[in-house]
mmCIF file of C-alpha atoms and ligand atoms in Angstrom:
data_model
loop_
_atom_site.group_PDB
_atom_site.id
_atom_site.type_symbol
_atom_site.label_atom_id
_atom_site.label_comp_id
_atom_site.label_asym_id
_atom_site.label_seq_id
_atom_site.Cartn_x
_atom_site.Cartn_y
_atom_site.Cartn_z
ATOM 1 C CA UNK A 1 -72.142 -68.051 -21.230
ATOM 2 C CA UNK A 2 -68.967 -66.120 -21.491
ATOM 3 C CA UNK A 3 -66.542 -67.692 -19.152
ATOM 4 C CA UNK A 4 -66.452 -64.815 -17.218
ATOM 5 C CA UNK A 5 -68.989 -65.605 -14.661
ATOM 6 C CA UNK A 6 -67.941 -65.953 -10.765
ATOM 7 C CA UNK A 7 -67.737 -69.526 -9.948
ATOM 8 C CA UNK A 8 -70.816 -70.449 -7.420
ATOM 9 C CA UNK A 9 -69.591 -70.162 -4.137
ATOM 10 C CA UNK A 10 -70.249 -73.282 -2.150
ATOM 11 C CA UNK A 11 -73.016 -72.768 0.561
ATOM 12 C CA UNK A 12 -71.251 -71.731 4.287
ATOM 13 C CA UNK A 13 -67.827 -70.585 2.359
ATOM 14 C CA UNK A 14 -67.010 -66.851 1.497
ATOM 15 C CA UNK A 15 -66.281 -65.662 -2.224
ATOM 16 C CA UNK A 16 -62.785 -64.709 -2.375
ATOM 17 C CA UNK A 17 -62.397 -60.815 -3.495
ATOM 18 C CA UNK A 18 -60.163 -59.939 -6.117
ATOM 19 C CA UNK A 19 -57.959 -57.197 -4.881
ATOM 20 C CA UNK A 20 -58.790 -53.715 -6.376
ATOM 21 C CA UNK A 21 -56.606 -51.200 -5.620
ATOM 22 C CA UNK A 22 -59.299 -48.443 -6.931
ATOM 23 C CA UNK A 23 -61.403 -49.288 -3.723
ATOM 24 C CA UNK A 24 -59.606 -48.195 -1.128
ATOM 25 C CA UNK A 25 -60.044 -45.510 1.442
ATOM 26 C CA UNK A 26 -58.626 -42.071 0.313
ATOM 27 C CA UNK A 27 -56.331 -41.236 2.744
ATOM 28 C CA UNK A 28 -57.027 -38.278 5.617
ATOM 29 C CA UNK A 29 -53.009 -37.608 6.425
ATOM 30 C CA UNK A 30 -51.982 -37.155 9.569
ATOM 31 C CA UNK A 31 -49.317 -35.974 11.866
ATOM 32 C CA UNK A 32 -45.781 -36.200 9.997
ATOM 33 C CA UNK A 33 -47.145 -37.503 6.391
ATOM 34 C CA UNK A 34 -48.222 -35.378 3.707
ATOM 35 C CA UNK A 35 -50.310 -36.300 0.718
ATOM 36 C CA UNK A 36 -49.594 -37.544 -2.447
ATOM 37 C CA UNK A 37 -48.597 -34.512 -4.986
ATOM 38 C CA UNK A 38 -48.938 -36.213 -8.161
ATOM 39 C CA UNK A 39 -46.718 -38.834 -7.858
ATOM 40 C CA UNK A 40 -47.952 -41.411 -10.909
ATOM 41 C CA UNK A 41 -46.809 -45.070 -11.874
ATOM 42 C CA UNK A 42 -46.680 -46.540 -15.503
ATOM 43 C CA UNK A 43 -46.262 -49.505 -16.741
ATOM 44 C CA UNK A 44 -43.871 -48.710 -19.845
ATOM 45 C CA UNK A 45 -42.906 -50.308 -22.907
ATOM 46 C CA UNK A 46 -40.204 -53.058 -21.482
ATOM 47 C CA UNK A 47 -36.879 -52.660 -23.216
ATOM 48 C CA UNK A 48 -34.652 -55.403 -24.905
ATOM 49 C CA UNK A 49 -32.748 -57.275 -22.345
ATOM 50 C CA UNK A 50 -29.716 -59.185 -21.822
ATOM 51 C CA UNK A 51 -27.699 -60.930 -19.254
ATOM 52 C CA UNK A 52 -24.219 -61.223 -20.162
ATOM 53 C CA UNK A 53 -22.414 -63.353 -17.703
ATOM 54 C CA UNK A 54 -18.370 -64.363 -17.007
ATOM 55 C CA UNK A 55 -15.594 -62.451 -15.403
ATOM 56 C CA UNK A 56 -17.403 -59.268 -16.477
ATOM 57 C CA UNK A 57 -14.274 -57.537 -15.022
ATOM 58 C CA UNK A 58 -11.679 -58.866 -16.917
ATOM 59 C CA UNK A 59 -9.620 -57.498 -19.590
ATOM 60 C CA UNK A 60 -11.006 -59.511 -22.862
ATOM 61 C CA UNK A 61 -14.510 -59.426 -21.168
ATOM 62 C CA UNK A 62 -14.864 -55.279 -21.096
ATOM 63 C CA UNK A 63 -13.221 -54.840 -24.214
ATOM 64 C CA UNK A 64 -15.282 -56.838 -26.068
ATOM 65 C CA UNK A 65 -18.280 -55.107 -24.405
ATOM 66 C CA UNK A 66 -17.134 -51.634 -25.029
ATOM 67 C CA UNK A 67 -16.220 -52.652 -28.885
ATOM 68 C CA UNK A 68 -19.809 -54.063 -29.215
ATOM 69 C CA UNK A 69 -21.951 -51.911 -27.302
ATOM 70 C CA UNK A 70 -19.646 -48.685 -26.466
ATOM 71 C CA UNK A 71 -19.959 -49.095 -22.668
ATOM 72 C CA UNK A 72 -17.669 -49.091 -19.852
ATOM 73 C CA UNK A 73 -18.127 -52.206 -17.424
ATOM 74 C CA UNK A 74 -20.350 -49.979 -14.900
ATOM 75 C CA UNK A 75 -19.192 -50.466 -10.778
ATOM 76 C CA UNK A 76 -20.895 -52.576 -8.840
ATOM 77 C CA UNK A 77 -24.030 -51.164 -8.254
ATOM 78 C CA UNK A 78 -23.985 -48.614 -10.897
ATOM 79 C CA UNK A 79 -25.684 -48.153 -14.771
ATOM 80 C CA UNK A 80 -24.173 -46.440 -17.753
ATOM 81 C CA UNK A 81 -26.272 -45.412 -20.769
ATOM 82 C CA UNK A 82 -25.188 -44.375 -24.164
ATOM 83 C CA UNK A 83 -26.903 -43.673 -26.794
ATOM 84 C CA UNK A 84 -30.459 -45.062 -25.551
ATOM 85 C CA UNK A 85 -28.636 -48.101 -24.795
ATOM 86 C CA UNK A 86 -27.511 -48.586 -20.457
ATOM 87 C CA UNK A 87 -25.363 -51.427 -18.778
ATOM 88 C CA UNK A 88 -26.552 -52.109 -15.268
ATOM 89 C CA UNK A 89 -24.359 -54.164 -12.695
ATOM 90 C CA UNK A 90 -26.135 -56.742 -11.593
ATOM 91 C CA UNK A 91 -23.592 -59.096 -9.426
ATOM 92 C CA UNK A 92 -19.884 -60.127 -9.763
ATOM 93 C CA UNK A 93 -20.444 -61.953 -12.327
ATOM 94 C CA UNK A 94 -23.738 -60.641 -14.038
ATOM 95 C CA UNK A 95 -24.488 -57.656 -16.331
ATOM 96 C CA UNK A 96 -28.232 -56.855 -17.817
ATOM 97 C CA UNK A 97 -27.888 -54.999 -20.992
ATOM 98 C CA UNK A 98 -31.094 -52.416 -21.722
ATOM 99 C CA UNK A 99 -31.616 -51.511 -25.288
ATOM 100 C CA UNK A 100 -34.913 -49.605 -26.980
ATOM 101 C CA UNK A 101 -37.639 -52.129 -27.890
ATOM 102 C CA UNK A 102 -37.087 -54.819 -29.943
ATOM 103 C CA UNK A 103 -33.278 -54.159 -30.388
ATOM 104 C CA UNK A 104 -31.963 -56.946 -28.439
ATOM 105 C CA UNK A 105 -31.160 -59.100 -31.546
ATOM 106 C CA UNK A 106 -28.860 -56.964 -33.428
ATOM 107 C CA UNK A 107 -27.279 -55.703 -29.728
ATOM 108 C CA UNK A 108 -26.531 -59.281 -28.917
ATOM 109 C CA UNK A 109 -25.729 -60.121 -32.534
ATOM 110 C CA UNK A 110 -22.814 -57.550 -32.114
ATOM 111 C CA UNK A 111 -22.039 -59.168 -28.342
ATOM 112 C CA UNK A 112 -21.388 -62.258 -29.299
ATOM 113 C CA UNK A 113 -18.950 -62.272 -31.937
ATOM 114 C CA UNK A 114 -16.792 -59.097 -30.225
ATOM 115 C CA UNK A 115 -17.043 -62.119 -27.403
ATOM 116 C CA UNK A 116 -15.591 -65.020 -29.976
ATOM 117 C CA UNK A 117 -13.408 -67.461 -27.715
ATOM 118 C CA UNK A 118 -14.209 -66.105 -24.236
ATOM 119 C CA UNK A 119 -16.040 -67.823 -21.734
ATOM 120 C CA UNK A 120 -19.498 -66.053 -21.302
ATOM 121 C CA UNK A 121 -22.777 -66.294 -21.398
ATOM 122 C CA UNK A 122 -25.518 -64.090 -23.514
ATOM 123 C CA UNK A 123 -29.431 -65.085 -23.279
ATOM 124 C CA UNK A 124 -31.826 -62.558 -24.683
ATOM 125 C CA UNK A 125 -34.025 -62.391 -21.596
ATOM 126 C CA UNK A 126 -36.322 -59.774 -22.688
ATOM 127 C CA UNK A 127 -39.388 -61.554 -22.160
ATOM 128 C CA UNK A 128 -38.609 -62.356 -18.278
ATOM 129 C CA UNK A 129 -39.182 -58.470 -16.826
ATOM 130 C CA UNK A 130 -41.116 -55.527 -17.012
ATOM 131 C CA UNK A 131 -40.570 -51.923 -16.321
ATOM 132 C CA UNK A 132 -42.799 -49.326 -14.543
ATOM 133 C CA UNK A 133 -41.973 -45.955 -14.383
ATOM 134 C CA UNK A 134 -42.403 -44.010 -10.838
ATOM 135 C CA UNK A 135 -42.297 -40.109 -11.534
ATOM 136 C CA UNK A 136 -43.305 -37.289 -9.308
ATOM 137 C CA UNK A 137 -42.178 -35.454 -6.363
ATOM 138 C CA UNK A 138 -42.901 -38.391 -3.888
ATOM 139 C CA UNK A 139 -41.756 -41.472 -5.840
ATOM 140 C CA UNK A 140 -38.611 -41.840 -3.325
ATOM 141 C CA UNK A 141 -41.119 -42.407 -0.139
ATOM 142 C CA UNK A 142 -43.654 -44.199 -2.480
ATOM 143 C CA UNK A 143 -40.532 -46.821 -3.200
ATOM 144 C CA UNK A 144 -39.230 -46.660 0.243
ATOM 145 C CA UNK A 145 -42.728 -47.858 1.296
ATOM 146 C CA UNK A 146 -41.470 -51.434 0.452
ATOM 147 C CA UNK A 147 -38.166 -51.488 -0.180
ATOM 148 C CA UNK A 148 -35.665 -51.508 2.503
ATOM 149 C CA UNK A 149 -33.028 -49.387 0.513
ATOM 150 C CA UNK A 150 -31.713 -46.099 1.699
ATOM 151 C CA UNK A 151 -33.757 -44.128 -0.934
ATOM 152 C CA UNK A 152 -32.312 -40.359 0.449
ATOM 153 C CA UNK A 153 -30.870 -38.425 -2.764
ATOM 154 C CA UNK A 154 -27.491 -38.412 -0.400
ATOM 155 C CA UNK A 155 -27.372 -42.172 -0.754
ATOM 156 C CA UNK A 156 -29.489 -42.857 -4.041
ATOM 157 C CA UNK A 157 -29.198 -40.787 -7.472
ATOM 158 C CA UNK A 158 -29.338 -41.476 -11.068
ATOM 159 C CA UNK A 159 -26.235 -43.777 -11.811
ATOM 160 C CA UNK A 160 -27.474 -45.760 -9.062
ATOM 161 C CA UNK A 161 -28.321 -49.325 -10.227
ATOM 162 C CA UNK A 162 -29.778 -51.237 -6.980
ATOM 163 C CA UNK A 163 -31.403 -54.552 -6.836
ATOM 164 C CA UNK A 164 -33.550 -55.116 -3.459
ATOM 165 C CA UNK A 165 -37.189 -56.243 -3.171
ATOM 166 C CA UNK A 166 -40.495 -54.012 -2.822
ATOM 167 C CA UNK A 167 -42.716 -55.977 -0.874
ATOM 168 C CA UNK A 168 -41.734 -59.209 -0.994
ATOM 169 C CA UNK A 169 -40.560 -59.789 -4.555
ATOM 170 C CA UNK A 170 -37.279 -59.264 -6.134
ATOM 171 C CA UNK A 171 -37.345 -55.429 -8.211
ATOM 172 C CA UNK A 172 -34.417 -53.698 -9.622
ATOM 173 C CA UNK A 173 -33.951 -49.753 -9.243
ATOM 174 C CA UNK A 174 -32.781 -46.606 -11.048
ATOM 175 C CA UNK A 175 -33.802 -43.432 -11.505
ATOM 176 C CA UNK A 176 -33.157 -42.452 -15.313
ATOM 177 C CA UNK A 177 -33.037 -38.652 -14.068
ATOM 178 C CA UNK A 178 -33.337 -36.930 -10.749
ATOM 179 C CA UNK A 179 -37.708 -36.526 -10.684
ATOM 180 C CA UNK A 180 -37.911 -40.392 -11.567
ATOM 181 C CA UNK A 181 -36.996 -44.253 -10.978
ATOM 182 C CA UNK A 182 -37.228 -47.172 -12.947
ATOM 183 C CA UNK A 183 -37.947 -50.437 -11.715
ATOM 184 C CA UNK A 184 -38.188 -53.786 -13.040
ATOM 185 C CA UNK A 185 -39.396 -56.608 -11.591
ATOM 186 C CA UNK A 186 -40.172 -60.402 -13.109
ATOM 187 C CA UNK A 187 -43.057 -60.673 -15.336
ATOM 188 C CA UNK A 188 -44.583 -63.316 -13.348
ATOM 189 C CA UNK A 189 -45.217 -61.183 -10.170
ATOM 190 C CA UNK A 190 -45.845 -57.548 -12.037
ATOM 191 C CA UNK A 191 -49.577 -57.156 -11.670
ATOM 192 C CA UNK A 192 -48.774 -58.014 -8.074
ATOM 193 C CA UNK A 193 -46.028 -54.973 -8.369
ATOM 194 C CA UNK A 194 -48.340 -52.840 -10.097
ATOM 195 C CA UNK A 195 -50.939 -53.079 -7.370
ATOM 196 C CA UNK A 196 -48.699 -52.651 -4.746
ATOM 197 C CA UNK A 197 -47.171 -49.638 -6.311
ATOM 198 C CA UNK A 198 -50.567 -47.968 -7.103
ATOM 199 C CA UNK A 199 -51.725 -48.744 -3.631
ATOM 200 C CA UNK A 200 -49.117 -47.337 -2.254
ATOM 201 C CA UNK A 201 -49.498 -43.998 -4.308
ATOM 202 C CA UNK A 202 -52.797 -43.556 -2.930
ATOM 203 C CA UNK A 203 -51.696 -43.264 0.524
ATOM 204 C CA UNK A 204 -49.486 -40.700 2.824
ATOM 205 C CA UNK A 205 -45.887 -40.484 2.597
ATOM 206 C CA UNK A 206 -43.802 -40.227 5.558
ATOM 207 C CA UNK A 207 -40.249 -40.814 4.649
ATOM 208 C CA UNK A 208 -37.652 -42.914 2.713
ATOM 209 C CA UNK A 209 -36.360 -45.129 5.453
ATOM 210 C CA UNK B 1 -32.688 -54.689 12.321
ATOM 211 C CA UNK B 2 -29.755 -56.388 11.201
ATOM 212 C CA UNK B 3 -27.497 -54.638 8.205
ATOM 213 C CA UNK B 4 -25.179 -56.612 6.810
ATOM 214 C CA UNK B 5 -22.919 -55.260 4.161
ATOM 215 C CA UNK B 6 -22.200 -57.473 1.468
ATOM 216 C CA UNK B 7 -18.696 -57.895 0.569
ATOM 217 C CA UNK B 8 -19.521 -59.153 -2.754
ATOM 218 C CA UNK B 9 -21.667 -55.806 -3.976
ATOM 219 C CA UNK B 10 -20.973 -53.541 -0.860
ATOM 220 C CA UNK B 11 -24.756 -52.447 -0.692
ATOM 221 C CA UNK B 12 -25.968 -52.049 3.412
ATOM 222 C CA UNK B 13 -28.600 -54.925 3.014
ATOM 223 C CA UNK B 14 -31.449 -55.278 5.365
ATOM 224 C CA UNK B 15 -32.012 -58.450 6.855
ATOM 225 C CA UNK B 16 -35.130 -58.972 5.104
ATOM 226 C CA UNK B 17 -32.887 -58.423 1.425
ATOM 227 C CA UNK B 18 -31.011 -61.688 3.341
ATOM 228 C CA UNK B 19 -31.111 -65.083 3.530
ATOM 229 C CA UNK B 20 -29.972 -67.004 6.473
ATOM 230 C CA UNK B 21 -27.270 -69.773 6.153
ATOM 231 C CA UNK B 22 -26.764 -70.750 9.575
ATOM 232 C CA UNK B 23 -23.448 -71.121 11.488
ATOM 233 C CA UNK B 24 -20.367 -70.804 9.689
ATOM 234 C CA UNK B 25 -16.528 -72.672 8.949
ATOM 235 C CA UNK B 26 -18.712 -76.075 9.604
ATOM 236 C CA UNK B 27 -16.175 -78.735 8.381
ATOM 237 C CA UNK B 28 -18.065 -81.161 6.244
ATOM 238 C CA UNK B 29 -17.801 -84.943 7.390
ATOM 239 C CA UNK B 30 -17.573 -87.799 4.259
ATOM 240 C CA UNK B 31 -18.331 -91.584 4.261
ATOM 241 C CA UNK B 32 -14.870 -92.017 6.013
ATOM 242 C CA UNK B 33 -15.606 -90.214 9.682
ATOM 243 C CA UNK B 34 -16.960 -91.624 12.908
ATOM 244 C CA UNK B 35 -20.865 -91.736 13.797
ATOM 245 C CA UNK B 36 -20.130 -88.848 16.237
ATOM 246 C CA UNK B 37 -18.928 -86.813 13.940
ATOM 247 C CA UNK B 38 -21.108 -87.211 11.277
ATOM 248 C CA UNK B 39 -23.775 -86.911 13.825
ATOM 249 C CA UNK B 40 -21.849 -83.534 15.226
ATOM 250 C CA UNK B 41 -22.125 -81.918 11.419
ATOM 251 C CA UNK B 42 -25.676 -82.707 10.781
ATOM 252 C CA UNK B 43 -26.891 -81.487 13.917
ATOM 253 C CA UNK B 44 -24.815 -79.792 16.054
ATOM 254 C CA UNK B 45 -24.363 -75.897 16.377
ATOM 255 C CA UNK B 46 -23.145 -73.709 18.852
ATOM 256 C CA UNK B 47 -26.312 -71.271 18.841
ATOM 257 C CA UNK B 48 -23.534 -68.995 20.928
ATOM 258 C CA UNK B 49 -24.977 -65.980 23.414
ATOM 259 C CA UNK B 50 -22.573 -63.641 22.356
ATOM 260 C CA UNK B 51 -19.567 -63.778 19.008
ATOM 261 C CA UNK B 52 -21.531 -65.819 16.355
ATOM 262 C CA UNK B 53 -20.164 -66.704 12.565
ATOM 263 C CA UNK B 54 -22.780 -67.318 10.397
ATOM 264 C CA UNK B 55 -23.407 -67.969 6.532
ATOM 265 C CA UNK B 56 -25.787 -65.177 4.858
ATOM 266 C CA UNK B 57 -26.836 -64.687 1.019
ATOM 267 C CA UNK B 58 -27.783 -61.775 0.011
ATOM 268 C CA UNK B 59 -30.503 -63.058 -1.846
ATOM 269 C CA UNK B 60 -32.679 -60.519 -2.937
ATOM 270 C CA UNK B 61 -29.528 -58.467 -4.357
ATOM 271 C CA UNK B 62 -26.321 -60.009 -6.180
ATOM 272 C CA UNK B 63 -27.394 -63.253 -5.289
ATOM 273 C CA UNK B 64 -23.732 -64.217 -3.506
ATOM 274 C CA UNK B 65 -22.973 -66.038 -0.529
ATOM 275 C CA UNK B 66 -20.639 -64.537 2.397
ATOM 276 C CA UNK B 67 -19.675 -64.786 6.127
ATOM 277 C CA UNK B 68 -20.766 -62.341 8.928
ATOM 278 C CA UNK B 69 -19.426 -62.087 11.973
ATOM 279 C CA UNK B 70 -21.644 -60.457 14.740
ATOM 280 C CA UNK B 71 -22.766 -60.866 18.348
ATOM 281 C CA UNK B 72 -26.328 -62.452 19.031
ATOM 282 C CA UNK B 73 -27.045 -60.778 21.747
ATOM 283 C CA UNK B 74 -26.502 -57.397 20.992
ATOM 284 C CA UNK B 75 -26.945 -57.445 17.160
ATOM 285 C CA UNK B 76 -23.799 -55.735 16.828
ATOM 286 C CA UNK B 77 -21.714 -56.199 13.332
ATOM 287 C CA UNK B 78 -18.390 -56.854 13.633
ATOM 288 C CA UNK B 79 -17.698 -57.423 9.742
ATOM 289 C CA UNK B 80 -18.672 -59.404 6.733
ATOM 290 C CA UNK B 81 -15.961 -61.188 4.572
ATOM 291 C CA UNK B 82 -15.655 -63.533 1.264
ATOM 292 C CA UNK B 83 -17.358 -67.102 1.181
ATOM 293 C CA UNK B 84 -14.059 -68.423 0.114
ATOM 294 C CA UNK B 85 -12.644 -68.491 3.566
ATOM 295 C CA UNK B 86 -11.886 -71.441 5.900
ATOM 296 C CA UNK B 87 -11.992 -69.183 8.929
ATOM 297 C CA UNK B 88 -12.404 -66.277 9.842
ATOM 298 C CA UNK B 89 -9.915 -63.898 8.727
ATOM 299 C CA UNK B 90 -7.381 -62.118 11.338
ATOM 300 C CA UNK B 91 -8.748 -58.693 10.654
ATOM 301 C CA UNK B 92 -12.499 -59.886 12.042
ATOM 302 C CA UNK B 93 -10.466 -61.620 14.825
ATOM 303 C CA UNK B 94 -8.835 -58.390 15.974
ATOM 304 C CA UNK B 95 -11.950 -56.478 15.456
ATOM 305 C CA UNK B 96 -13.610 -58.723 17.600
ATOM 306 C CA UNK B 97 -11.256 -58.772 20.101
ATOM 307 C CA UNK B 98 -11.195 -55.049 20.400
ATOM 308 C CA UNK B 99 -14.506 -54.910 21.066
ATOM 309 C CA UNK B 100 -14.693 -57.990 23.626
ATOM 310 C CA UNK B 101 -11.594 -58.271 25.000
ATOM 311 C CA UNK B 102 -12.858 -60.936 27.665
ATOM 312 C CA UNK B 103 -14.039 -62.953 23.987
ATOM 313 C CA UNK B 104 -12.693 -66.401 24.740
ATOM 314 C CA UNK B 105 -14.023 -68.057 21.626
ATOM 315 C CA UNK B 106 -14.315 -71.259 21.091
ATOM 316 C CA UNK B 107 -13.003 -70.154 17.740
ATOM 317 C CA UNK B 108 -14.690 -71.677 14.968
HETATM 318 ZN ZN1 ZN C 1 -24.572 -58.362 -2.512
#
């Protein structure tokens, strides 16, 4: 015994089917769509994060961030990265710092005493997302597949920093440079993300809204 | 499709990026008030055919809370403004009036 045997499936019920992406029927286009061109998704190596939170606006507040990190507060809706480190806008109130992996210790180390005496909030919340990587010349229709963002370069480009849903969980857009996006979602629903995402790269595209 | 733009991160959300709050400016009843109109703010809405007010979070987004003002029969958006707000503020008023003149209210 291994543990890895199906369960016995009572007599009169049907086994449940895992979902496997892999199996599905290779699309035949049709009128309006065109195949996929080597549009790929990766899961990639999920950066140090943290969520500042306050009055992320005010004076102290983006001083203290810019002497600990070397950031401007981003607009709402927008990411700045420096120096393989990026501030994304997450609400009024919210920030999510990226750094490279494993650097979220030092980065917050620096945070929190440039933030001595105000009223925030830093949590090192690395461990609650991941990060896939959506490259190729279709990755705007495979995203807009699930997402009800307007995903057309007019309204959408890197800077961008967008937080929506893909399916129906929360995910978190950018696109690092023009040929690619970055999305993070929680950790708890990304193999549910990463099927969706590869399902949908099998199939046509026909659009971004 | 409703779009709703949210005042508090100005992205055009889908209704689907939404969540519902019901009918706004409802004026909370305490310990104090009558049966009626305790009775009146549990369960009583307008569920107007026409200028509506209604509480929306844009939930799969920033996360905030704000007002909407629209019609329900025609879907169309006559503005969003701030959750901190009583009522609704002139500007929507005007804008609503504009585009219904023959708008009679009741205001909320
Ligand atoms: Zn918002």
């Amino acid at each position: 015994m291994t543990g890895l045997e199906p369960e016995p499936v009572p007599e009169g019920e049907v086994p449940r089917q895992r979902f496997v992406p892999e199996s599905l029927p290779a699309p035949d286009g049709g009128p309006g769509t065109k195949p996929n061109s080597g549009t790929s998704v990766m899961r990639v190596a999920t950066p140090g994060m943290i969520t500042l939170r306050g009055r992320i606006r005010s004076e102290p507040i983006a001083s203290a961030v810019r002497k600990a990190i070397g950031i401007d507060i981003p607009e709402p809706r927008r990411i700045l990265s420096v120096d393989g480190r990026s501030l994304a806008w997450m609400s009024p109130d919210e920030l999510l710092i990226l750094t490279p992996l494993g650097g979220s210790g030092s980065t917050i180390a620096a945070l929190s005493s440039a933030l001595e005496g105000q009223y925030a909030l830093l949590a090192d919340v690395s461990d609650a997302r991941l990060c896939f990587r959506i490259a190729g010349p279709s990755s705007r229709e495979l995203i807009a597949k699930g997402c009800p963002v307007d995903l057309s370069p007019e309204a959408f480009s890197p800077g961008d920093f967008r937080r929506s849903r893909l399916g129906q969980v929360p995910v978190a857009l950018w696109m690092p440079d023009p040929g690619q996006f970055m999305l993070l979602c929680f950790r708890s629903v990304s193999d549910f993300v990463e099927h969706w995402l590869q399902n949908a790269a099998q199939g046509e595209f026909s659009g971004y809204l | 499709m409703l779009i709703l733009t949210c005042p508090c991160c100005g992205a055009e959300a889908d209704e689907t990026e939404l969540a519902s709050g019901g009918e706004a400016h409802i004026q909370r009843q305490g310990p104090e008030s009558t049966d009626a109109a305790f009775e009146a703010y549990l369960f009583q809405r307008k569920n107007p055919s026409g200028v509506h007010f209604e509480r929306w979070r844009h939930a799969f987004g920033c996360g905030k809370w704000f007002h909407a003002a629209r019609c329900t029969r025609t879907l169309e958006v006559f503005g969003t403004y701030t959750a901190q707000s009583l009522k609704p503020p002139k500007w929507i008023l005007d804008r609503i009036r504009k585009r219904r003149p023959d708008w009679a209210g009741p205001l909320p």
